[in-house]
CSV table of C-alpha atoms in Angstrom, one decimal:
chain,number,residue,atom,x,y,z
A,1,UNK,CA,12.1,-91.9,13.0
A,2,UNK,CA,13.0,-92.3,16.6
A,3,UNK,CA,16.6,-93.1,15.6
A,4,UNK,CA,16.8,-89.9,13.6
A,5,UNK,CA,15.4,-87.9,16.5
A,6,UNK,CA,17.9,-89.5,18.9
A,7,UNK,CA,20.7,-88.7,16.5
A,8,UNK,CA,19.6,-85.1,16.3
A,9,UNK,CA,19.4,-84.9,20.1
A,10,UNK,CA,22.9,-86.5,20.4
A,11,UNK,CA,24.3,-84.0,17.8
A,12,UNK,CA,22.8,-81.1,19.7
A,13,UNK,CA,24.1,-82.3,23.0
A,14,UNK,CA,27.5,-82.9,21.5
A,15,UNK,CA,27.4,-79.4,19.9
A,16,UNK,CA,26.5,-77.8,23.3
A,17,UNK,CA,29.2,-79.8,25.0
A,18,UNK,CA,31.8,-78.6,22.4
A,19,UNK,CA,30.6,-75.0,22.8
A,20,UNK,CA,30.9,-75.2,26.5
A,21,UNK,CA,34.4,-76.6,26.3
A,22,UNK,CA,35.3,-73.8,23.8
A,23,UNK,CA,33.8,-71.2,26.2
A,24,UNK,CA,35.8,-72.6,29.2
A,25,UNK,CA,39.0,-72.6,27.2
A,26,UNK,CA,38.4,-69.0,26.1
A,27,UNK,CA,37.7,-68.0,29.7
A,28,UNK,CA,40.8,-69.8,30.8
A,29,UNK,CA,42.9,-68.1,28.2
A,30,UNK,CA,41.5,-64.7,29.3
A,31,UNK,CA,42.3,-65.5,32.9
A,32,UNK,CA,45.8,-66.5,32.1
A,33,UNK,CA,46.3,-63.4,30.0
A,34,UNK,CA,45.1,-61.2,32.9
A,35,UNK,CA,47.4,-63.1,35.2
A,36,UNK,CA,50.4,-62.4,33.0
A,37,UNK,CA,49.4,-58.8,32.7
A,38,UNK,CA,49.3,-58.4,36.5
A,39,UNK,CA,52.7,-60.1,36.8
A,40,UNK,CA,54.1,-57.8,34.1
A,41,UNK,CA,52.7,-54.8,36.0
A,42,UNK,CA,54.3,-55.9,39.2
A,43,UNK,CA,57.7,-56.5,37.5
A,44,UNK,CA,57.5,-53.0,35.8
A,45,UNK,CA,56.8,-51.4,39.2
A,46,UNK,CA,59.8,-53.3,40.7
A,47,UNK,CA,61.9,-52.1,37.8
A,48,UNK,CA,60.8,-48.5,38.4
A,49,UNK,CA,61.7,-48.7,42.1
A,50,UNK,CA,65.1,-50.2,41.3
A,51,UNK,CA,65.7,-47.5,38.7
A,52,UNK,CA,65.0,-44.8,41.2
A,53,UNK,CA,67.4,-46.3,43.7
A,54,UNK,CA,70.1,-46.5,41.0
A,55,UNK,CA,69.4,-42.9,40.1
A,56,UNK,CA,70.0,-41.8,43.7
A,57,UNK,CA,73.3,-43.7,43.7
A,58,UNK,CA,74.3,-42.0,40.5
A,59,UNK,CA,73.7,-38.6,42.2
A,60,UNK,CA,75.8,-39.6,45.1
A,61,UNK,CA,78.5,-40.6,42.8
A,62,UNK,CA,78.6,-37.2,41.3
A,63,UNK,CA,77.0,-38.1,37.9
A,64,UNK,CA,75.4,-34.7,37.5
A,65,UNK,CA,76.5,-32.3,34.8
A,66,UNK,CA,75.6,-28.6,34.6
A,67,UNK,CA,72.9,-28.1,32.0
A,68,UNK,CA,73.1,-25.1,29.6
A,69,UNK,CA,74.9,-21.8,30.4
A,70,UNK,CA,74.1,-19.9,33.5
A,71,UNK,CA,71.4,-22.4,34.7
A,72,UNK,CA,70.9,-23.2,38.4
A,73,UNK,CA,70.2,-26.9,37.8
A,74,UNK,CA,72.0,-30.1,36.8
A,75,UNK,CA,71.0,-32.8,34.3
A,76,UNK,CA,71.3,-36.6,34.6
A,77,UNK,CA,71.1,-38.1,31.2
A,78,UNK,CA,72.7,-41.5,31.8
A,79,UNK,CA,70.1,-42.7,34.3
A,80,UNK,CA,68.3,-46.0,34.2
A,81,UNK,CA,64.7,-46.3,33.0
A,82,UNK,CA,62.9,-44.1,35.5
A,83,UNK,CA,59.4,-44.8,34.4
A,84,UNK,CA,58.8,-48.4,33.4
A,85,UNK,CA,56.7,-48.2,30.3
A,86,UNK,CA,54.0,-50.8,29.8
A,87,UNK,CA,52.6,-51.6,26.4
A,88,UNK,CA,49.4,-49.7,27.3
A,89,UNK,CA,51.4,-46.6,28.2
A,90,UNK,CA,53.4,-46.9,25.0
A,91,UNK,CA,50.2,-47.2,23.0
A,92,UNK,CA,48.9,-44.0,24.7
A,93,UNK,CA,52.0,-42.1,23.8
A,94,UNK,CA,51.7,-43.2,20.2
A,95,UNK,CA,48.1,-42.0,20.0
A,96,UNK,CA,49.2,-38.7,21.4
A,97,UNK,CA,52.0,-38.4,18.8
A,98,UNK,CA,49.6,-39.3,16.0
A,99,UNK,CA,47.1,-36.6,17.3
A,100,UNK,CA,49.9,-34.0,17.4
A,101,UNK,CA,51.0,-35.0,13.9
A,102,UNK,CA,47.4,-34.5,12.6
A,103,UNK,CA,47.4,-31.0,14.1
A,104,UNK,CA,50.9,-30.1,12.7
A,105,UNK,CA,49.8,-27.8,9.8
A,106,UNK,CA,47.1,-26.0,11.9
A,107,UNK,CA,49.6,-25.4,14.7
A,108,UNK,CA,52.4,-24.2,12.4
A,109,UNK,CA,50.0,-21.8,10.7
A,110,UNK,CA,48.5,-20.6,13.9
A,111,UNK,CA,51.8,-19.7,15.4
A,112,UNK,CA,52.8,-17.8,12.3
A,113,UNK,CA,55.8,-19.9,11.3
A,114,UNK,CA,54.8,-20.3,7.7
A,115,UNK,CA,54.9,-16.5,7.1
A,116,UNK,CA,57.4,-15.2,9.6
A,117,UNK,CA,61.0,-14.3,8.8
A,118,UNK,CA,64.0,-16.0,10.3
A,119,UNK,CA,63.7,-15.3,14.0
A,120,UNK,CA,62.7,-16.7,17.4
A,121,UNK,CA,59.7,-15.7,19.5
A,122,UNK,CA,58.7,-16.7,23.0
A,123,UNK,CA,55.1,-16.1,24.2
A,124,UNK,CA,52.8,-16.9,27.0
A,125,UNK,CA,49.2,-17.9,26.3
A,126,UNK,CA,46.2,-17.6,28.7
A,127,UNK,CA,42.8,-19.1,28.7
A,128,UNK,CA,40.1,-16.7,27.3
A,129,UNK,CA,37.6,-17.9,29.9
A,130,UNK,CA,39.5,-17.2,33.1
A,131,UNK,CA,42.8,-15.7,32.0
A,132,UNK,CA,44.6,-18.7,33.7
A,133,UNK,CA,48.0,-19.8,32.2
A,134,UNK,CA,47.3,-22.1,29.3
A,135,UNK,CA,50.8,-22.7,27.8
A,136,UNK,CA,54.2,-21.3,27.0
A,137,UNK,CA,55.2,-21.3,23.4
A,138,UNK,CA,58.5,-21.0,21.6
A,139,UNK,CA,58.8,-20.7,17.8
A,140,UNK,CA,61.9,-20.3,15.7
A,141,UNK,CA,62.8,-20.4,12.0
A,142,UNK,CA,66.2,-20.7,10.4
A,143,UNK,CA,67.5,-21.4,6.9
A,144,UNK,CA,70.5,-23.8,6.9
A,145,UNK,CA,72.8,-23.8,3.8
A,146,UNK,CA,73.0,-27.6,3.6
A,147,UNK,CA,71.1,-30.2,1.6
A,148,UNK,CA,67.7,-31.3,2.8
A,149,UNK,CA,68.7,-34.9,3.1
A,150,UNK,CA,71.8,-34.2,5.1
A,151,UNK,CA,69.9,-31.9,7.5
A,152,UNK,CA,67.2,-34.5,8.1
A,153,UNK,CA,69.8,-37.2,8.8
A,154,UNK,CA,71.7,-34.9,11.2
A,155,UNK,CA,68.5,-33.9,13.0
A,156,UNK,CA,67.6,-37.6,13.3
A,157,UNK,CA,71.0,-38.3,14.9
A,158,UNK,CA,70.9,-35.3,17.2
A,159,UNK,CA,67.4,-36.0,18.5
A,160,UNK,CA,67.8,-39.7,19.1
A,161,UNK,CA,71.2,-39.8,20.7
A,162,UNK,CA,71.2,-41.5,24.1
A,163,UNK,CA,68.2,-43.6,23.2
A,164,UNK,CA,66.5,-45.4,26.2
A,165,UNK,CA,65.0,-48.9,26.0
A,166,UNK,CA,61.2,-48.4,26.0
A,167,UNK,CA,60.1,-51.4,28.1
A,168,UNK,CA,63.1,-51.9,30.4
A,169,UNK,CA,66.7,-52.7,30.1
A,170,UNK,CA,66.4,-55.5,27.5
A,171,UNK,CA,63.6,-54.3,25.4
A,172,UNK,CA,63.3,-51.6,22.8
A,173,UNK,CA,60.4,-49.8,21.1
A,174,UNK,CA,58.6,-52.1,18.7
A,175,UNK,CA,58.4,-49.3,16.0
A,176,UNK,CA,61.7,-48.4,14.3
A,177,UNK,CA,60.7,-44.8,13.9
A,178,UNK,CA,59.9,-44.3,17.6
A,179,UNK,CA,62.5,-43.2,20.1
A,180,UNK,CA,62.3,-42.9,23.9
A,181,UNK,CA,64.7,-41.6,26.5
A,182,UNK,CA,64.6,-40.2,30.0
A,183,UNK,CA,66.5,-37.7,32.1
A,184,UNK,CA,66.4,-36.0,35.5
A,185,UNK,CA,66.9,-32.2,36.1
A,186,UNK,CA,67.6,-31.3,39.7
A,187,UNK,CA,67.8,-27.8,41.2
A,188,UNK,CA,69.9,-27.5,44.3
A,189,UNK,CA,67.8,-27.5,47.6
A,190,UNK,CA,64.6,-27.1,45.6
A,191,UNK,CA,63.3,-30.1,43.7
A,192,UNK,CA,63.7,-32.4,40.8
A,193,UNK,CA,62.1,-32.8,37.4
A,194,UNK,CA,61.7,-36.3,36.0
A,195,UNK,CA,61.2,-36.2,32.3
A,196,UNK,CA,60.4,-38.8,29.6
A,197,UNK,CA,60.8,-38.0,25.9
A,198,UNK,CA,59.2,-39.9,23.0
A,199,UNK,CA,59.5,-38.9,19.4
A,200,UNK,CA,58.5,-40.0,15.9
A,201,UNK,CA,59.3,-38.8,12.5
A,202,UNK,CA,57.0,-38.5,9.4
A,203,UNK,CA,58.3,-38.4,5.8
A,204,UNK,CA,56.1,-36.4,3.5
A,205,UNK,CA,56.5,-35.1,0.0
A,206,UNK,CA,59.0,-32.1,0.3
A,207,UNK,CA,58.9,-32.2,4.1
A,208,UNK,CA,60.3,-34.2,7.0
A,209,UNK,CA,58.3,-33.6,10.2
A,210,UNK,CA,59.6,-34.6,13.6
A,211,UNK,CA,57.1,-34.7,16.5
A,212,UNK,CA,57.9,-35.3,20.1
A,213,UNK,CA,56.3,-35.1,23.5
A,214,UNK,CA,58.0,-34.8,26.8
A,215,UNK,CA,56.2,-35.3,30.1
A,216,UNK,CA,57.6,-33.7,33.2
A,217,UNK,CA,56.8,-34.7,36.8
A,218,UNK,CA,58.0,-32.5,39.7
A,219,UNK,CA,59.4,-34.1,42.8
A,220,UNK,CA,60.5,-32.7,46.2
A,221,UNK,CA,59.4,-29.1,46.5
A,222,UNK,CA,57.9,-29.4,43.0
A,223,UNK,CA,55.5,-32.2,44.0
A,224,UNK,CA,52.1,-31.7,42.4
A,225,UNK,CA,53.6,-29.8,39.5
A,226,UNK,CA,53.6,-31.4,36.0
A,227,UNK,CA,54.1,-30.3,32.5
A,228,UNK,CA,53.3,-31.7,29.0
A,229,UNK,CA,55.5,-30.5,26.2
A,230,UNK,CA,54.9,-31.0,22.5
A,231,UNK,CA,57.3,-30.1,19.7
A,232,UNK,CA,56.8,-29.9,16.0
A,233,UNK,CA,60.0,-29.6,13.9
A,234,UNK,CA,59.5,-29.2,10.2
A,235,UNK,CA,62.3,-29.4,7.6
A,236,UNK,CA,61.5,-28.2,4.0
A,237,UNK,CA,63.9,-28.1,1.1
A,238,UNK,CA,64.6,-24.7,-0.5
A,239,UNK,CA,66.7,-23.5,-3.5
A,240,UNK,CA,69.6,-22.6,-1.2
A,241,UNK,CA,69.4,-25.3,1.5
A,242,UNK,CA,66.6,-26.3,3.9
A,243,UNK,CA,64.2,-24.3,6.1
A,244,UNK,CA,64.0,-25.5,9.7
A,245,UNK,CA,60.8,-24.4,11.6
A,246,UNK,CA,60.3,-25.2,15.2
A,247,UNK,CA,57.3,-24.8,17.5
A,248,UNK,CA,57.3,-25.9,21.1
A,249,UNK,CA,54.3,-25.7,23.5
A,250,UNK,CA,54.7,-26.3,27.2
A,251,UNK,CA,51.6,-26.9,29.2
A,252,UNK,CA,52.1,-26.6,33.0
A,253,UNK,CA,49.7,-28.7,35.1
A,254,UNK,CA,48.9,-28.4,38.8
A,255,UNK,CA,47.5,-31.2,41.0
A,256,UNK,CA,46.2,-30.3,44.5
A,257,UNK,CA,48.8,-27.5,44.8
A,258,UNK,CA,48.5,-25.3,48.0
A,259,UNK,CA,48.1,-21.6,47.6
A,260,UNK,CA,51.4,-21.0,49.3
A,261,UNK,CA,53.4,-22.8,46.6
A,262,UNK,CA,53.7,-19.8,44.2
A,263,UNK,CA,57.5,-19.6,44.7
A,264,UNK,CA,58.0,-23.3,43.9
A,265,UNK,CA,55.7,-22.9,40.9
A,266,UNK,CA,57.7,-19.9,39.6
A,267,UNK,CA,61.0,-21.9,39.9
A,268,UNK,CA,59.4,-24.8,38.2
A,269,UNK,CA,58.3,-22.6,35.2
A,270,UNK,CA,61.8,-21.1,35.1
A,271,UNK,CA,63.4,-24.5,34.9
A,272,UNK,CA,61.0,-25.5,32.0
A,273,UNK,CA,62.1,-22.3,30.1
A,274,UNK,CA,65.8,-22.8,30.8
A,275,UNK,CA,65.8,-26.5,29.9
A,276,UNK,CA,64.0,-25.7,26.6
A,277,UNK,CA,66.6,-23.0,25.8
A,278,UNK,CA,69.4,-25.4,26.7
A,279,UNK,CA,67.8,-28.2,24.6
A,280,UNK,CA,67.5,-26.0,21.6
A,281,UNK,CA,71.0,-24.6,21.9
A,282,UNK,CA,72.5,-28.0,22.4
A,283,UNK,CA,70.5,-29.5,19.5
A,284,UNK,CA,71.5,-26.8,17.0
A,285,UNK,CA,75.2,-26.9,18.2
A,286,UNK,CA,75.3,-30.6,17.7
A,287,UNK,CA,73.5,-30.2,14.4
A,288,UNK,CA,76.0,-27.8,13.0
A,289,UNK,CA,78.8,-30.0,14.2
A,290,UNK,CA,77.4,-33.0,12.4
A,291,UNK,CA,76.8,-31.1,9.2
A,292,UNK,CA,80.3,-29.5,9.2
A,293,UNK,CA,81.9,-32.9,9.9
A,294,UNK,CA,80.1,-34.4,7.0
A,295,UNK,CA,81.4,-31.6,4.7
A,296,UNK,CA,84.9,-32.0,5.9
A,297,UNK,CA,84.9,-35.7,5.6
A,298,UNK,CA,87.4,-36.7,2.9
A,299,UNK,CA,89.0,-33.2,2.8
A,300,UNK,CA,92.7,-33.4,3.5
A,301,UNK,CA,94.3,-30.4,5.3
């Protein structure tokens, strides 16, 4: 009987010992994972600083190009990764895209796209509580005389040109339907807008929906000014081609902005409007070019 009791005691002791070893191993694994995360964060920050330095060198080398027609600012598309993206930030962006996708139908209905004729409308929306600026909105609708499939392919190509690696120079987004890129808009003697663009497409029955978000951070005289832009681009087949419906909402954000910064804020808003107009014009010009090239392929003059 005593032997059996001793054996039970030994088994319990051994079990506790094994559990303690397992606990220590788990704790060690967690500590090592946290250590790796901290090192990765430091490396990302170093990459961010390096990217900013390279961006400045690009400016000095005259890498700027005028953006749009009649605009007072330049665009730097071919810049290094200007915001190093951690896996946590990437996950946050994806969650935002999924949330925007879930709201797609309600947004498109609320802005009147589903019932409006082919046109474009710009509007400013204010908070009902205090009449403060809530967001700027642009909606447009156009029927294109091309096949639904060709238009979707052309839009995909147009949107995702100049793709940027998501996690640094040597890494790309882990999801094949997600695209990320950055750019810098600079206004002479005023300030700079640093922008990151992330998009995803969703295939549905009789509709392709492109959703993207663009975060804007102001620098220089625009310091403290930010903006979040969300775009829903719907493509639906019709009997004569495909209907393209676009809704863009720009939400300006102010952080600790002094009361005497109204002039800078006004220019900031103007640059947001002008860049949106230039983006839309450039996208549809490129879209038409791709579709015409596809039609002309194989036709001998």
